[in-house]
Coordinates of C-alpha atoms in Angstrom, one line a residue:
X151 CA 0.0 0.0 0.0
X152 CA 2.7 2.4 0.9
X153 CA 4.7 1.3 -2.1
X154 CA 1.8 2.1 -4.4
X155 CA 1.5 5.6 -2.9
X156 CA 5.2 6.2 -3.3
X157 CA 5.2 5.1 -6.9
X158 CA 2.2 7.3 -7.8
X159 CA 3.9 10.3 -6.1
X160 CA 7.1 9.7 -7.9
X161 CA 5.3 9.6 -11.3
X162 CA 3.4 12.8 -10.5
X163 CA 6.6 14.6 -9.6
X164 CA 8.3 13.4 -12.8
X165 CA 5.4 14.6 -14.9
X166 CA 5.4 18.0 -13.2
X167 CA 9.2 18.3 -13.7
X168 CA 8.9 17.5 -17.4
X169 CA 6.1 20.1 -17.9
X170 CA 8.2 22.8 -16.1
X171 CA 11.3 21.9 -18.1
X172 CA 9.4 22.3 -21.3
X173 CA 8.8 26.0 -20.4
X174 CA 12.5 26.7 -19.6
X175 CA 14.7 28.4 -22.3
X176 CA 17.2 26.4 -24.3
X177 CA 20.8 26.7 -23.1
X178 CA 22.7 29.1 -25.5
X179 CA 25.7 27.9 -27.5
X180 CA 29.1 29.0 -26.2
X181 CA 30.2 32.5 -27.5
X182 CA 33.7 33.3 -28.7
X183 CA 34.4 36.7 -27.1
X184 CA 37.0 39.2 -28.4
X185 CA 40.4 38.5 -26.9
X186 CA 43.3 40.9 -26.2
X187 CA 46.6 40.4 -28.2
X188 CA 49.2 41.4 -25.6
X189 CA 52.0 40.1 -27.8
X190 CA 51.6 43.1 -30.2
X191 CA 51.2 45.8 -27.6
X192 CA 48.2 47.5 -26.0
X193 CA 45.1 48.1 -28.0
X194 CA 45.3 45.1 -30.2
X195 CA 42.5 42.5 -30.1
X196 CA 41.7 39.3 -31.9
X197 CA 38.5 38.8 -33.7
X198 CA 36.5 35.5 -33.1
X199 CA 37.6 32.7 -35.4
X200 CA 40.6 34.6 -36.8
X201 CA 44.3 34.6 -36.2
X202 CA 44.7 38.3 -37.1
X203 CA 44.9 40.9 -34.4
X204 CA 43.8 44.4 -35.2
X205 CA 44.0 47.9 -33.6
X206 CA 41.8 50.8 -34.5
X207 CA 42.8 54.2 -33.2
X208 CA 42.6 57.9 -34.3
X209 CA 42.9 61.5 -33.6
X210 CA 40.8 64.7 -33.8
X211 CA 42.7 68.0 -34.4
X212 CA 41.7 71.6 -34.8
X213 CA 44.5 73.9 -36.0
X214 CA 44.9 77.6 -36.8
X215 CA 47.9 79.6 -38.0
X216 CA 47.9 83.4 -38.3
X217 CA 48.6 85.5 -41.3
X218 CA 52.1 86.8 -41.7
X219 CA 52.4 89.4 -38.9
X220 CA 54.8 91.5 -40.9
X221 CA 51.8 92.6 -43.1
X222 CA 48.2 93.3 -42.5
X223 CA 45.5 90.6 -42.6
X224 CA 44.1 90.4 -46.1
X225 CA 46.8 92.6 -47.7
X226 CA 47.7 91.7 -51.3
X227 CA 51.0 89.9 -51.4
X228 CA 51.1 88.9 -55.1
X229 CA 49.3 90.9 -57.8
X230 CA 47.2 89.1 -60.3
X231 CA 48.0 89.1 -64.0
X232 CA 46.3 87.8 -67.1
X233 CA 47.5 86.5 -70.5
X234 CA 47.8 89.3 -73.2
X235 CA 46.6 89.3 -76.8
X236 CA 49.6 90.0 -79.0
X237 CA 49.8 91.7 -82.4
X238 CA 52.7 92.2 -84.8
X239 CA 54.0 95.2 -86.7
X240 CA 57.2 95.7 -88.8
X241 CA 59.8 98.1 -87.5
X242 CA 63.3 98.6 -88.9
X243 CA 63.1 95.4 -91.0
X244 CA 62.3 92.9 -88.3
X245 CA 59.2 91.6 -86.6
X246 CA 58.2 93.2 -83.3
X247 CA 55.6 91.7 -80.9
X248 CA 53.4 94.4 -79.4
X249 CA 50.3 94.5 -77.2
X250 CA 47.3 96.4 -78.6
X251 CA 45.8 98.7 -76.0
X252 CA 42.1 99.7 -75.8
X253 CA 42.8 103.1 -77.3
X254 CA 44.4 101.6 -80.4
X255 CA 48.0 102.2 -79.4
X256 CA 50.6 99.5 -79.0
X257 CA 53.2 98.7 -76.4
X258 CA 56.2 96.6 -77.3
X259 CA 56.2 93.1 -75.6
X260 CA 59.2 91.5 -77.3
X261 CA 61.6 92.5 -80.1
X262 CA 63.1 89.0 -80.4
X263 CA 61.8 87.3 -83.6
X264 CA 62.5 83.9 -82.0
X265 CA 59.7 84.6 -79.5
X266 CA 57.1 85.2 -82.3
X267 CA 55.0 82.3 -83.6
X268 CA 52.8 83.2 -86.5
X269 CA 49.2 82.0 -86.5
X270 CA 46.5 82.1 -89.3
X271 CA 46.3 85.9 -89.6
X272 CA 49.6 87.4 -90.9
X273 CA 49.3 90.4 -88.5
X274 CA 48.4 88.4 -85.4
X275 CA 50.8 86.2 -83.5
X276 CA 51.2 84.6 -80.0
X277 CA 54.4 84.7 -78.0
X278 CA 55.4 82.9 -74.8
X279 CA 54.2 85.0 -71.9
X280 CA 54.0 84.4 -68.1
X281 CA 51.0 82.3 -67.1
X282 CA 48.2 84.2 -65.6
X283 CA 48.8 84.6 -61.8
X284 CA 46.0 84.6 -59.3
X285 CA 46.0 87.4 -56.8
X286 CA 47.3 86.2 -53.4
X287 CA 46.4 87.8 -50.1
X288 CA 47.9 87.6 -46.6
X289 CA 45.3 85.3 -44.9
X290 CA 45.2 83.0 -41.9
X291 CA 44.8 79.3 -42.3
X292 CA 42.6 77.0 -40.2
X293 CA 41.2 73.4 -40.4
X294 CA 39.5 70.7 -38.4
X295 CA 40.8 67.2 -39.2
X296 CA 40.0 63.7 -38.2
X297 CA 42.5 60.8 -38.5
X298 CA 41.6 57.1 -38.4
X299 CA 44.3 54.5 -38.2
X300 CA 43.9 50.7 -38.9
X301 CA 46.7 48.3 -37.9
X302 CA 46.7 44.5 -38.2
X303 CA 49.3 41.9 -37.1
X304 CA 49.3 38.2 -38.0
X305 CA 51.8 35.5 -36.9
X306 CA 52.3 32.9 -39.6
X307 CA 54.9 30.2 -40.3
X308 CA 56.2 32.3 -43.3
X309 CA 56.5 35.7 -41.6
X310 CA 54.8 38.1 -39.2
X311 CA 52.4 40.1 -41.4
X312 CA 51.7 43.7 -40.6
X313 CA 49.3 46.1 -42.4
X314 CA 48.7 49.8 -41.8
X315 CA 46.2 52.3 -43.3
X316 CA 45.6 56.0 -42.5
X317 CA 42.4 57.9 -43.5
X318 CA 41.8 61.6 -43.0
X319 CA 38.9 64.0 -43.3
X320 CA 39.5 67.7 -43.4
X321 CA 37.4 70.8 -43.3
X322 CA 39.2 74.2 -43.7
X323 CA 38.4 77.9 -43.3
X324 CA 37.4 78.2 -47.0
X325 CA 34.6 75.8 -46.5
X326 CA 36.3 73.0 -48.5
X327 CA 35.9 69.5 -47.2
X328 CA 38.2 66.7 -48.4
X329 CA 38.9 63.1 -47.7
X330 CA 42.4 61.8 -48.0
X331 CA 44.7 58.9 -47.3
X332 CA 48.1 58.9 -45.6
X333 CA 50.4 55.9 -45.2
X334 CA 49.3 52.6 -46.6
X335 CA 51.6 49.6 -46.5
X336 CA 52.2 45.9 -46.0
X337 CA 55.2 44.7 -44.0
X338 CA 56.6 41.2 -43.7
X339 CA 58.7 40.5 -40.7
X340 CA 61.4 37.8 -40.8
X341 CA 64.1 36.7 -38.4
X342 CA 66.7 38.5 -40.5
X343 CA 64.7 41.7 -41.2
X344 CA 61.6 43.1 -42.8
X345 CA 60.2 43.8 -46.2
X346 CA 57.9 46.8 -46.7
X347 CA 55.7 47.4 -49.7
X348 CA 53.5 50.4 -50.0
X349 CA 53.4 54.2 -49.3
X350 CA 55.1 55.6 -46.3
X351 CA 58.0 58.0 -45.4
X352 CA 61.0 57.7 -47.6
X353 CA 63.8 55.6 -46.2
X354 CA 66.1 58.6 -46.9
X355 CA 64.3 60.8 -44.4
X356 CA 65.3 61.0 -40.7
X357 CA 64.7 64.1 -38.5
X358 CA 61.5 65.9 -39.5
X359 CA 61.0 68.2 -36.5
X360 CA 59.7 68.2 -33.0
X361 CA 57.6 71.4 -33.0
X362 CA 53.8 71.2 -33.0
X363 CA 52.2 73.2 -35.8
X364 CA 55.4 74.7 -37.2
X365 CA 53.9 78.0 -38.3
X366 CA 56.6 78.9 -40.9
X367 CA 57.8 75.3 -41.6
X368 CA 61.4 74.1 -41.8
X369 CA 63.3 72.9 -44.9
X370 CA 63.4 69.2 -44.0
X371 CA 63.2 66.2 -46.3
X372 CA 59.8 64.8 -45.3
X373 CA 58.1 62.9 -48.2
X374 CA 55.7 60.0 -48.3
X375 CA 56.5 57.8 -51.3
X376 CA 55.5 54.5 -52.9
X377 CA 58.4 52.1 -52.2
X378 CA 59.7 48.6 -51.9
X379 CA 62.3 48.5 -49.1
X380 CA 64.1 45.9 -47.1
X381 CA 65.6 46.5 -43.7
X382 CA 68.2 43.9 -42.6
X383 CA 68.7 43.5 -38.9
X384 CA 72.4 43.3 -38.2
X385 CA 72.1 43.0 -34.5
X386 CA 72.9 45.3 -31.6
X387 CA 70.5 47.9 -32.9
X388 CA 72.2 48.1 -36.2
X389 CA 70.3 47.9 -39.5
X390 CA 71.0 48.2 -43.2
X391 CA 68.3 49.5 -45.5
X392 CA 67.8 49.3 -49.3
X393 CA 64.8 50.9 -51.0
X394 CA 63.4 51.4 -54.5
X395 CA 61.1 54.5 -54.5
X396 CA 58.9 56.4 -56.9
X397 CA 60.9 59.2 -58.5
X398 CA 57.7 61.2 -59.4
X399 CA 56.8 61.7 -55.8
X400 CA 60.1 63.6 -55.4
X401 CA 59.5 65.9 -58.4
X402 CA 61.3 63.5 -60.7
X403 CA 60.2 62.0 -64.0
X404 CA 57.3 59.5 -64.3
X405 CA 58.0 55.8 -64.8
X406 CA 61.4 56.0 -63.1
X407 CA 62.7 55.0 -59.7
X408 CA 65.0 56.5 -57.1
X409 CA 67.3 54.2 -55.2
X410 CA 68.0 54.8 -51.5
X411 CA 70.5 53.0 -49.2
X412 CA 70.9 53.7 -45.5
X413 CA 72.8 52.5 -42.4
X414 CA 71.0 53.1 -39.1
X415 CA 71.7 52.4 -35.4
X416 CA 69.2 52.7 -32.5
X417 CA 70.4 52.1 -28.9
X418 CA 69.8 53.3 -25.4
X419 CA 71.7 56.6 -26.0
X420 CA 69.6 57.5 -29.1
X421 CA 69.9 56.9 -32.8
X422 CA 71.9 57.8 -35.9
X423 CA 71.5 57.4 -39.7
X424 CA 73.6 57.8 -42.8
X425 CA 71.7 57.6 -46.2
X426 CA 72.3 58.3 -49.9
X427 CA 69.9 58.4 -52.8
X428 CA 70.0 58.6 -56.6
X429 CA 67.2 60.8 -58.1
X430 CA 65.8 60.3 -61.7
X431 CA 64.9 63.9 -62.6
X432 CA 64.9 63.1 -66.4
X433 CA 64.5 60.2 -68.8
X434 CA 68.2 59.4 -68.6
X435 CA 69.3 62.0 -66.1
X436 CA 70.1 61.4 -62.4
X437 CA 71.0 63.5 -59.5
X438 CA 72.0 62.4 -56.0
X439 CA 71.7 63.3 -52.3
X440 CA 73.3 62.3 -49.0
X441 CA 72.3 62.8 -45.4
X442 CA 73.5 62.3 -41.9
X443 CA 71.6 62.6 -38.7
X444 CA 71.9 61.9 -35.0
X445 CA 69.4 62.0 -32.1
X446 CA 70.6 61.9 -28.5
X447 CA 68.4 61.2 -25.4
X448 CA 70.7 63.1 -23.1
X449 CA 68.5 63.0 -20.0
X450 CA 65.1 61.6 -19.1
X451 CA 62.5 63.7 -20.9
X452 CA 65.1 65.6 -23.0
X453 CA 66.0 64.8 -26.6
X454 CA 68.1 66.7 -29.2
X455 CA 68.6 66.0 -32.9
X456 CA 70.9 67.4 -35.6
X457 CA 71.2 66.6 -39.3
X458 CA 73.0 67.8 -42.5
X459 CA 71.9 67.1 -46.1
X460 CA 73.4 67.8 -49.5
X461 CA 71.8 67.4 -52.9
X462 CA 73.0 67.7 -56.5
X463 CA 70.0 67.9 -58.9
X464 CA 67.8 66.3 -56.2
X465 CA 66.3 69.3 -54.4
X466 CA 63.4 67.4 -52.8
X467 CA 65.9 65.5 -50.7
X468 CA 66.9 68.8 -48.9
X469 CA 63.3 70.1 -48.6
X470 CA 63.8 72.8 -51.3
X471 CA 60.9 74.1 -53.4
X472 CA 62.1 77.5 -54.6
X473 CA 61.0 79.3 -57.9
X474 CA 63.8 79.3 -60.5
X475 CA 65.8 76.4 -58.9
X476 CA 65.3 73.1 -60.6
X477 CA 67.0 69.7 -60.9
X478 CA 67.1 70.0 -64.7
X479 CA 68.7 73.4 -64.3
X480 CA 71.6 71.9 -62.4
X481 CA 70.8 73.2 -59.0
X482 CA 72.8 72.1 -56.0
X483 CA 72.3 72.8 -52.3
X484 CA 72.5 71.8 -48.7
X485 CA 70.5 72.2 -45.5
X486 CA 71.4 71.9 -41.8
X487 CA 68.8 71.6 -39.1
X488 CA 67.9 70.2 -35.8
X489 CA 65.8 70.5 -32.8
X490 CA 65.3 70.1 -29.0
X491 CA 62.4 68.6 -27.1
X492 CA 62.1 68.8 -23.3
X493 CA 59.5 67.8 -20.7
X494 CA 59.1 70.8 -18.4
X495 CA 56.8 68.8 -16.1
X496 CA 54.6 65.8 -16.3
X497 CA 52.0 67.9 -18.2
X498 CA 54.0 70.6 -20.0
X499 CA 56.6 70.1 -22.8
X500 CA 58.5 72.5 -25.1
X501 CA 60.0 72.1 -28.5
X502 CA 62.4 74.1 -30.8
X503 CA 63.4 73.4 -34.4
X504 CA 65.7 75.3 -36.8
X505 CA 66.9 74.9 -40.4
X506 CA 69.2 76.7 -42.8
X507 CA 68.8 76.1 -46.6
X508 CA 71.3 77.2 -49.3
X509 CA 70.9 76.8 -53.0
X510 CA 73.1 77.5 -56.0
X511 CA 72.3 77.4 -59.8
X512 CA 74.5 79.0 -62.4
X513 CA 74.8 82.6 -61.2
X514 CA 71.8 82.5 -58.8
X515 CA 72.1 81.9 -55.1
X516 CA 69.4 81.5 -52.4
X517 CA 69.3 80.9 -48.7
X518 CA 66.6 80.6 -46.1
X519 CA 66.7 80.5 -42.3
X520 CA 63.7 79.3 -40.2
X521 CA 62.9 78.8 -36.6
X522 CA 59.8 77.3 -35.0
X523 CA 58.9 76.8 -31.3
X524 CA 56.0 75.4 -29.4
X525 CA 54.7 74.7 -25.9
X526 CA 52.2 71.8 -25.3
X527 CA 50.0 71.3 -22.2
X528 CA 48.5 67.8 -21.7
X529 CA 46.2 67.8 -18.7
X530 CA 45.2 64.1 -19.3
X531 CA 46.4 61.3 -21.5
X532 CA 45.6 61.9 -25.2
X533 CA 44.4 65.5 -24.8
X534 CA 46.8 68.4 -25.7
X535 CA 46.6 72.2 -26.1
X536 CA 49.5 73.7 -28.0
X537 CA 50.7 77.2 -29.0
X538 CA 53.5 78.0 -31.4
X539 CA 55.5 80.8 -33.0
X540 CA 57.7 80.8 -36.1
X541 CA 60.1 83.2 -37.9
X542 CA 61.8 82.9 -41.3
X543 CA 63.9 85.1 -43.5
X544 CA 65.5 84.5 -46.9
X545 CA 68.0 86.1 -49.3
X546 CA 65.1 87.7 -51.2
X547 CA 64.2 89.6 -48.0
X548 CA 60.9 87.7 -47.7
X549 CA 60.3 87.6 -43.9
X550 CA 57.7 85.6 -42.2
X551 CA 56.4 85.8 -38.6
X552 CA 53.5 83.7 -37.6
X553 CA 51.8 82.2 -34.6
X554 CA 49.5 79.2 -34.2
X555 CA 47.4 77.2 -31.9
X556 CA 46.1 73.6 -31.8
X557 CA 43.7 71.4 -29.7
X558 CA 44.1 67.7 -30.2
X559 CA 42.8 64.5 -28.8
X560 CA 44.3 61.1 -29.6
X561 CA 42.5 57.9 -28.8

């Protein structure tokens, strides 16, 4: 009797349990959560089901640089000009190019028959004249810009594969909005060194300045170029670099390459670099450039750099872009420059940069001296407020004095 009651109770309990279990939710499948990739540094994480670790980071910057304080805001600095209609008359037995004025009179433009090219009408010709020049005024410049950086790292049996891409979006004071791209490259890391393919800073370049904003800008070699470069690790911080780079990016001829070789060292005291380059400025014409730089971390929070560069028909390699001086014209030149960066406290730092550029072409000479300095305040990690001032003067008595300010957050 008791046994029958126990059996019925057990059956009823089992039935109730089955009914309640039917109402319970199903157990979810295990989820593969994102994992950190500490081996590649902070900020990298591994996506579920993949061996690649990625990092997404960026920067927001607002920047303003004043007009040249030596002149008034909005003053005309370069007068505009327009192409002229040219006519021909005969004087003293040879052709003279003249410009016909509104009142019917003429003003002589050229008395060299070699400058005159006859067109359909016998009394109308065109001669080479200066291109029309748009009027320039002494304006300030300002922009707001966003940067987005994508890194990836993958360990494989063949090599460690790194990729990098930089995107920018800019809005300036003229109301123009542009989207651009910075460095983009693939890098394969081996035990003996690394192979880089893509667009990034030239392997010739070294010191490019400490100063934030740089209101007047220094004459440094600082070019992003398409390249294929290999860096061999020789041990003890020593490396040997060989690079094939796009000549067109350096003002050279299209469909030609520049060749760069460098020896670099990086150790606890700082770093140094020697580099040389050939530059294809014509179909079969080459110039060259050499550079040497050294950076010393003298004390904690203090760093100083110095470099010297020389170029023969390779002006981009010394940061020169001056009217009248060209590689094809046989221009040579050099620059010397350097800078100092110091932490004044845990939240304030100061920077100073200088450069001196000298050029020579036939009987023409040119030189320019530039100084930039800035102070940066960083109240919290990633956030920075900067002010800067710059001064420059050249052999054509073109002086510049400008100030600037920047607010930036890096994440």
